CSV table of C-alpha atoms in Angstrom, one decimal:
chain,number,residue,atom,x,y,z
A,1,MET,CA,30.3,-0.3,-17.8
A,2,LYS,CA,32.2,3.0,-18.0
A,3,VAL,CA,33.8,5.3,-20.6
A,4,SER,CA,37.6,5.0,-20.4
A,5,VAL,CA,39.9,7.7,-21.8
A,6,TYR,CA,43.4,6.6,-22.6
A,7,ALA,CA,46.5,7.8,-24.5
A,8,ALA,CA,48.6,6.0,-27.0
A,9,GLY,CA,51.6,8.1,-27.9
A,10,SER,CA,50.3,11.6,-28.6
A,11,ARG,CA,46.8,10.4,-29.5
A,12,ARG,CA,43.8,10.0,-27.2
A,13,PHE,CA,41.0,7.4,-27.4
A,14,VAL,CA,37.8,6.6,-25.7
A,15,SER,CA,36.4,3.1,-25.1
A,16,PHE,CA,33.6,1.3,-23.3
A,17,VAL,CA,35.2,-0.9,-20.6
A,18,ASP,CA,34.2,-2.9,-17.5
A,19,GLU,CA,35.6,-2.5,-14.0
A,20,ASN,CA,38.8,-4.4,-15.1
A,21,GLU,CA,39.3,-2.0,-18.1
A,22,ILE,CA,38.4,-4.7,-20.6
A,23,PRO,CA,36.5,-3.5,-23.7
A,24,VAL,CA,32.9,-4.6,-23.6
A,25,GLN,CA,31.2,-2.8,-26.5
A,26,PRO,CA,33.3,-3.3,-29.7
A,27,LEU,CA,30.5,-2.1,-32.0
A,28,ALA,CA,30.0,1.1,-30.0
A,29,ASP,CA,33.7,1.7,-30.1
A,30,ALA,CA,33.7,1.1,-33.8
A,31,PHE,CA,30.7,3.5,-34.3
A,32,ILE,CA,32.6,6.4,-32.6
A,33,TYR,CA,35.7,6.0,-34.7
A,34,SER,CA,33.8,5.3,-37.9
A,35,GLU,CA,31.2,8.0,-37.8
A,36,PHE,CA,33.2,10.6,-35.8
A,37,LEU,CA,36.7,9.9,-37.0
A,38,ASN,CA,37.5,13.5,-37.9
A,39,ALA,CA,35.6,15.1,-35.0
A,40,SER,CA,37.4,16.7,-32.1
A,41,PHE,CA,38.3,14.6,-29.1
A,42,SER,CA,35.7,16.4,-27.0
A,43,THR,CA,33.0,15.5,-29.5
A,44,LYS,CA,34.1,11.8,-29.4
A,45,LYS,CA,33.9,11.9,-25.6
A,46,ARG,CA,30.5,13.5,-25.6
A,47,ILE,CA,29.1,11.0,-28.0
A,48,ALA,CA,30.6,8.2,-25.9
A,49,TYR,CA,28.9,9.4,-22.7
A,50,GLU,CA,25.6,9.9,-24.6
A,51,LEU,CA,25.9,6.4,-25.9
A,52,LYS,CA,26.7,5.0,-22.5
A,53,ILE,CA,23.5,6.4,-21.1
A,54,LEU,CA,21.5,4.8,-24.0
A,55,LEU,CA,23.2,1.4,-23.7
A,56,CYS,CA,22.7,1.3,-19.9
A,57,TYR,CA,19.0,2.2,-20.4
A,58,PHE,CA,18.5,-0.7,-22.9
A,59,GLU,CA,20.5,-3.1,-20.7
A,60,LEU,CA,18.2,-2.2,-17.8
A,61,HIS,CA,15.2,-3.0,-19.9
A,62,GLY,CA,16.6,-6.2,-21.3
A,63,ILE,CA,17.0,-4.9,-24.9
A,64,GLU,CA,20.1,-5.9,-26.8
A,65,LEU,CA,20.3,-3.3,-29.6
A,66,SER,CA,22.7,-5.2,-31.9
A,67,ASN,CA,20.7,-8.4,-31.7
A,68,ARG,CA,17.5,-6.5,-32.4
A,69,VAL,CA,18.9,-4.7,-35.5
A,70,ALA,CA,20.6,-7.9,-36.8
A,71,SER,CA,17.2,-9.8,-36.5
A,72,GLY,CA,15.2,-6.9,-38.0
A,73,ASN,CA,13.1,-6.6,-34.8
A,74,PHE,CA,13.4,-2.8,-34.5
A,75,LEU,CA,12.3,-0.6,-31.7
A,76,SER,CA,8.5,-0.2,-31.5
A,77,SER,CA,6.6,3.1,-31.2
A,78,ASN,CA,5.9,2.3,-27.5
A,79,GLU,CA,9.6,1.5,-26.8
A,80,ILE,CA,10.6,4.8,-28.4
A,81,SER,CA,8.1,6.7,-26.4
A,82,CYS,CA,9.3,5.1,-23.1
A,83,LEU,CA,12.9,5.8,-24.1
A,84,TYR,CA,12.1,9.4,-24.8
A,85,GLY,CA,10.5,9.9,-21.4
A,86,GLN,CA,13.7,8.6,-19.8
A,87,MET,CA,16.1,10.6,-21.9
A,88,MET,CA,14.4,13.7,-20.5
A,89,LEU,CA,16.0,12.9,-17.1
A,90,ARG,CA,19.4,13.4,-15.6
A,91,LYS,CA,21.6,10.4,-15.8
A,92,GLU,CA,21.5,9.8,-12.1
A,93,SER,CA,17.7,9.7,-12.3
A,94,LEU,CA,17.4,7.2,-15.1
A,95,GLY,CA,15.5,4.0,-14.2
A,96,LYS,CA,14.7,5.2,-10.8
A,97,ILE,CA,11.3,5.9,-9.2
A,98,GLN,CA,11.3,9.5,-8.3
A,99,LYS,CA,10.5,10.2,-4.6
A,100,THR,CA,9.0,13.6,-3.9
A,101,SER,CA,8.2,15.1,-0.6
A,102,ASN,CA,4.7,14.6,0.9
A,103,THR,CA,2.6,17.5,0.0
A,104,THR,CA,-0.8,16.2,1.2
A,105,ALA,CA,-0.6,18.4,4.3
A,106,ILE,CA,-0.8,21.5,2.1
A,107,THR,CA,-4.4,22.5,1.6
A,108,SER,CA,-3.9,24.6,-1.5
A,109,LYS,CA,-4.1,22.5,-4.6
A,110,LYS,CA,-2.3,25.2,-6.6
A,111,ILE,CA,0.6,25.1,-4.2
A,112,ARG,CA,0.7,21.3,-4.2
A,113,ASN,CA,0.7,21.3,-8.0
A,114,ALA,CA,3.5,23.9,-8.1
A,115,ILE,CA,5.7,21.9,-5.7
A,116,SER,CA,5.1,18.7,-7.7
A,117,ALA,CA,6.0,20.4,-11.0
A,118,SER,CA,9.1,21.9,-9.5
A,119,ASN,CA,10.2,18.5,-8.2
A,120,HIS,CA,9.7,16.9,-11.6
A,121,ASN,CA,11.5,19.7,-13.5
A,122,SER,CA,14.5,19.4,-11.1
A,123,TYR,CA,15.2,15.9,-12.6
A,124,LYS,CA,15.1,17.0,-16.2
A,125,VAL,CA,17.9,17.9,-18.6
A,126,SER,CA,18.1,20.7,-21.1
A,127,CYS,CA,16.4,20.4,-24.5
A,128,GLU,CA,19.8,20.3,-26.2
A,129,THR,CA,21.0,17.4,-24.0
A,130,ARG,CA,17.8,15.4,-24.7
A,131,THR,CA,18.0,16.0,-28.4
A,132,GLY,CA,21.7,15.0,-28.5
A,133,ARG,CA,20.9,11.6,-26.9
A,134,ILE,CA,18.2,10.8,-29.3
A,135,ARG,CA,20.3,11.9,-32.3
A,136,THR,CA,23.2,9.7,-31.1
A,137,LEU,CA,20.9,6.7,-30.9
A,138,ARG,CA,19.5,7.3,-34.4
A,139,LYS,CA,23.0,7.5,-35.8
A,140,TYR,CA,24.1,4.4,-33.9
A,141,LEU,CA,21.2,2.4,-35.2
A,142,SER,CA,22.1,3.5,-38.7
A,143,PHE,CA,25.6,2.2,-38.1
A,144,LEU,CA,24.3,-1.1,-36.8
A,145,PHE,CA,22.0,-1.5,-39.8
A,146,ASP,CA,24.8,-0.9,-42.2
A,147,TYR,CA,27.0,-3.3,-40.2
A,148,PHE,CA,24.6,-6.2,-40.3
A,149,HIS,CA,22.7,-5.6,-43.6
A,150,GLY,CA,25.0,-3.4,-45.7
A,151,ASP,CA,26.8,-6.3,-47.5
A,152,VAL,CA,23.6,-7.7,-48.9
A,153,VAL,CA,20.4,-6.3,-50.5
A,154,PRO,CA,17.9,-6.3,-47.6
A,155,PRO,CA,14.2,-7.0,-48.3
A,156,LYS,CA,12.1,-4.0,-48.9
A,157,GLY,CA,10.0,-4.7,-45.9
A,158,LEU,CA,13.1,-4.6,-43.7
A,159,ILE,CA,14.2,-1.3,-45.1
A,160,GLY,CA,10.7,0.1,-44.7
A,161,ALA,CA,10.5,-1.0,-41.0
A,162,PHE,CA,13.9,0.5,-40.3
A,163,GLN,CA,13.0,3.8,-41.9
A,164,THR,CA,9.8,3.9,-39.9
A,165,MET,CA,11.8,3.5,-36.7
A,166,GLN,CA,14.3,6.2,-37.8
A,167,ASN,CA,11.5,8.6,-38.7
A,168,ARG,CA,9.9,8.2,-35.3
A,169,LEU,CA,13.3,9.0,-33.7
A,170,LYS,CA,13.7,11.9,-36.0
A,171,ALA,CA,10.3,13.2,-35.0
A,172,LYS,CA,11.4,13.1,-31.3
A,173,GLU,CA,14.5,15.1,-32.3
A,174,ASN,CA,12.4,17.8,-34.0
A,175,TYR,CA,10.0,17.8,-31.1
A,176,SER,CA,12.9,18.5,-28.7
A,177,THR,CA,14.3,21.4,-30.7
A,178,THR,CA,11.6,23.9,-29.8
A,179,LYS,CA,12.8,27.4,-29.3
A,180,SER,CA,14.0,28.1,-25.8
A,181,ARG,CA,11.9,30.6,-23.8
A,182,ALA,CA,15.0,31.9,-22.1
A,183,GLN,CA,15.9,35.5,-23.0
A,184,PRO,CA,19.1,37.3,-22.4
A,185,VAL,CA,18.9,40.0,-19.7
A,186,GLU,CA,21.1,42.9,-18.8
A,187,LEU,CA,22.7,42.6,-15.4
A,188,SER,CA,21.8,45.7,-13.3
A,189,GLU,CA,24.5,45.0,-10.7
A,190,SER,CA,27.7,43.1,-10.3
A,191,VAL,CA,27.6,39.4,-9.6
A,192,ILE,CA,30.4,39.8,-7.0
A,193,PRO,CA,29.8,42.7,-4.5
A,194,ASP,CA,32.4,45.4,-4.8
A,195,ASN,CA,33.8,44.9,-1.3
A,196,ILE,CA,34.2,41.2,-1.9
A,197,TYR,CA,35.9,41.8,-5.2
A,198,LYS,CA,38.3,44.3,-3.6
A,199,GLN,CA,39.2,41.7,-0.9
A,200,PHE,CA,39.6,39.1,-3.6
A,201,LEU,CA,42.2,41.1,-5.5
A,202,GLN,CA,44.1,41.8,-2.3
A,203,ILE,CA,44.0,38.3,-0.8
A,204,ILE,CA,45.5,36.6,-3.9
A,205,HIS,CA,48.7,38.7,-3.8
A,206,PRO,CA,51.6,36.5,-2.7
A,207,SER,CA,52.7,39.0,0.0
A,208,ASN,CA,49.2,39.3,1.6
A,209,SER,CA,49.2,37.8,5.1
A,210,LYS,CA,45.7,36.3,4.4
A,211,ASN,CA,46.7,34.5,1.3
A,212,PRO,CA,45.1,31.1,1.6
A,213,PHE,CA,48.0,29.2,-0.1
A,214,LEU,CA,51.0,27.8,1.6
A,215,ASN,CA,52.7,27.0,-1.7
A,216,CYS,CA,52.3,28.0,-5.3
A,217,LYS,CA,51.4,31.6,-4.3
A,218,LEU,CA,52.9,33.3,-7.4
A,219,ARG,CA,51.5,30.8,-9.9
A,220,ASN,CA,48.0,31.0,-8.4
A,221,TYR,CA,48.2,34.8,-8.2
A,222,LEU,CA,49.1,35.0,-11.9
A,223,ILE,CA,46.3,32.6,-12.9
A,224,ILE,CA,43.6,34.5,-11.1
A,225,SER,CA,44.9,37.8,-12.2
A,226,ILE,CA,44.9,36.8,-15.9
A,227,ILE,CA,41.4,35.6,-15.6
A,228,ALA,CA,40.3,38.8,-13.8
A,229,GLN,CA,41.9,41.0,-16.4
A,230,THR,CA,41.1,39.2,-19.6
A,231,GLY,CA,38.0,37.2,-18.9
A,232,LEU,CA,39.6,34.0,-20.3
A,233,ARG,CA,38.1,30.7,-19.5
A,234,ARG,CA,39.8,28.1,-17.3
A,235,SER,CA,40.7,26.0,-20.3
A,236,GLU,CA,42.1,28.9,-22.1
A,237,VAL,CA,44.4,29.8,-19.2
A,238,CYS,CA,45.5,26.1,-18.8
A,239,LYS,CA,46.5,26.0,-22.5
A,240,LEU,CA,48.4,29.3,-22.6
A,241,LYS,CA,51.9,28.9,-23.9
A,242,ILE,CA,55.1,30.9,-23.4
A,243,SER,CA,55.0,31.7,-27.2
A,244,ASP,CA,51.5,33.2,-26.8
A,245,CYS,CA,52.8,36.0,-24.6
A,246,GLN,CA,54.1,39.3,-26.2
A,247,PHE,CA,57.3,39.8,-24.2
A,248,HIS,CA,58.2,42.7,-26.4
A,249,GLY,CA,56.9,46.0,-27.7
A,250,ASP,CA,53.9,47.1,-25.6
A,251,PHE,CA,54.4,44.1,-23.3
A,252,ASN,CA,50.7,43.7,-22.8
A,253,LYS,CA,49.1,41.1,-25.2
A,254,ILE,CA,48.4,37.4,-25.1
A,255,SER,CA,47.3,35.4,-28.1
A,256,VAL,CA,44.2,33.3,-27.7
A,257,TYR,CA,43.3,30.7,-30.3
A,258,ALA,CA,42.0,27.1,-30.6
A,259,THR,CA,44.3,24.1,-31.0
A,260,PRO,CA,42.0,21.1,-31.2
A,261,ASP,CA,43.7,17.9,-29.9
A,262,ASP,CA,47.2,19.6,-29.5
A,263,LYS,CA,49.7,16.7,-29.9
A,264,SER,CA,52.2,18.6,-27.7
A,265,ASP,CA,49.8,18.5,-24.8
A,266,PRO,CA,50.6,15.6,-22.4
A,267,ARG,CA,47.3,15.9,-20.6
A,268,ILE,CA,44.6,13.2,-21.0
A,269,ASN,CA,41.8,15.8,-20.8
A,270,ARG,CA,43.3,18.5,-22.9
A,271,PRO,CA,41.8,22.0,-22.4
A,272,ASP,CA,40.9,24.1,-25.4
A,273,LYS,CA,39.4,27.4,-26.4
A,274,LYS,CA,35.7,27.0,-26.3
A,275,CYS,CA,34.6,29.1,-29.3
A,276,GLY,CA,35.1,32.3,-31.2
A,277,ARG,CA,37.8,33.5,-33.5
A,278,PRO,CA,41.5,33.8,-32.6
A,279,HIS,CA,42.2,37.1,-30.9
A,280,MET,CA,44.6,39.1,-28.7
A,281,SER,CA,43.7,39.7,-25.0
A,282,GLY,CA,45.3,42.6,-23.2
A,283,ILE,CA,46.8,42.6,-19.7
A,284,THR,CA,48.8,45.2,-17.9
A,285,PRO,CA,52.5,45.4,-18.6
A,286,GLN,CA,53.2,44.8,-14.9
A,287,LEU,CA,51.3,41.5,-14.9
A,288,MET,CA,53.1,40.5,-18.1
A,289,ARG,CA,56.4,41.2,-16.4
A,290,GLU,CA,55.3,39.1,-13.4
A,291,VAL,CA,54.4,36.2,-15.8
A,292,GLN,CA,57.9,36.5,-17.3
A,293,PHE,CA,59.4,36.4,-13.9
A,294,TYR,CA,57.5,33.2,-13.1
A,295,ILE,CA,58.6,31.6,-16.3
A,296,THR,CA,62.3,32.6,-15.7
A,297,ASN,CA,62.6,31.9,-12.0
A,298,GLU,CA,59.9,29.5,-10.9
A,299,ARG,CA,58.9,27.3,-13.8
A,300,THR,CA,62.6,26.4,-14.5
A,301,LYS,CA,62.8,24.6,-11.2
A,302,TYR,CA,60.9,21.7,-12.6
A,303,PRO,CA,62.7,19.5,-15.2
A,304,LYS,CA,59.5,18.2,-16.8
A,305,ALA,CA,58.6,21.8,-17.7
A,306,ASN,CA,61.3,21.7,-20.3
A,307,SER,CA,59.3,19.1,-22.3
A,308,HIS,CA,56.5,21.5,-23.2
A,309,ASP,CA,55.7,25.2,-23.8
A,310,PHE,CA,52.7,25.6,-21.5
A,311,ILE,CA,53.2,28.4,-19.0
A,312,PHE,CA,51.6,27.2,-15.8
A,313,VAL,CA,52.8,23.9,-14.3
A,314,ALA,CA,52.0,21.7,-11.3
A,315,GLU,CA,54.5,22.4,-8.5
A,316,LYS,CA,53.7,19.5,-6.2
A,317,ASN,CA,55.0,16.1,-7.2
A,318,THR,CA,51.8,14.3,-6.6
A,319,HIS,CA,51.8,11.2,-8.9
A,320,ALA,CA,55.0,12.6,-10.4
A,321,THR,CA,53.3,15.5,-12.0
A,322,ALA,CA,55.6,18.4,-11.0
A,323,GLY,CA,56.4,20.4,-14.1
A,324,LEU,CA,53.5,19.1,-16.1
A,325,PRO,CA,50.8,21.5,-17.3
A,326,ILE,CA,48.1,22.3,-14.8
A,327,THR,CA,44.5,21.1,-15.2
A,328,ARG,CA,41.1,22.7,-15.0
A,329,GLU,CA,40.6,20.8,-11.7
A,330,MET,CA,43.6,22.7,-10.3
A,331,ILE,CA,42.0,26.0,-11.1
A,332,ASN,CA,38.8,24.8,-9.5
A,333,TYR,CA,40.7,24.1,-6.4
A,334,ILE,CA,42.4,27.5,-6.4
A,335,PHE,CA,39.1,29.3,-6.5
A,336,SER,CA,37.6,27.0,-3.9
A,337,LYS,CA,40.4,28.0,-1.5
A,338,VAL,CA,39.9,31.7,-2.2
A,339,SER,CA,36.2,31.2,-1.8
A,340,ALA,CA,36.6,29.6,1.6
A,341,SER,CA,38.9,32.4,2.8
A,342,LEU,CA,36.4,35.1,1.7
A,343,ASN,CA,33.4,33.1,2.8
A,344,PHE,CA,31.9,33.8,-0.6
A,345,LYS,CA,31.1,31.2,-3.2
A,346,PHE,CA,32.4,31.9,-6.7
A,347,ILE,CA,30.3,30.2,-9.3
A,348,LEU,CA,32.6,28.9,-12.0
A,349,ILE,CA,30.7,29.4,-15.3
A,350,PHE,CA,33.8,30.1,-17.4
């Protein structure tokens, strides 16, 4: 089973399908579009992936949730405890016996314990991820209970048993939401060494002999330069539109704002501004003129670019995508090429 993302007109949907793209979890699909109908698409997709992990876990342990809820045979305290232990793990570690390195040759018990603890923690997810999985399960169980028992007045004993199960899950949520011990710190030095950053700014210029790109040099230079000057995230650069650029007056401002599920965006995985209020980001007038040159002289070469307002487009016609808006994966590729040329790994946290 997998989560499939597909488009129907200008709208996007998620569904649980098998290897032949045939829907296999109609109740799970109905849950997402009943409980999260007005949520953003990214939220729907997150819920779908959380629910997939849960459904795969129960399938692995021979538990059919819908049948259990329909029959009133709810999850026991022991089943919830076992589930919680697994929901603490990364998805690739679920249901697997963890193999750790042999530490018996180390004589110090403290060192052996430290190594074992480190190995165990490497398989664990964050507190927020764990809580999200448990919360999604609790909401899905409520949906199933309403689906099977909502049209009749259920016996008091059935309602009580269901509430007991939900309270146990709620307690696990509360147990997970302890305050993080992580504290913000002030960086005392640059993440990128000054000499590397200087080379980075030089090598991305289209006229530089060490530029790692054979094609798309101007576009890639503009993307990296905008990120360097404004600090915008990859998604925010991907969704920049021509109308967002101030090609007048001071010639140095770009509008940054959220457009959840933009219907004009032909991409399946639509990028969006992560958080914060709408604002203006400043760039140098020279860079703004270079962006204008790209729009006027390069972007117009691709007929499909006329169908949308997004600035940066694919220039290779792989899968007939030339002229369509670029994706986050393209920006990842751009940085990986520059990283290889500089022999320095850029960690993309934006």
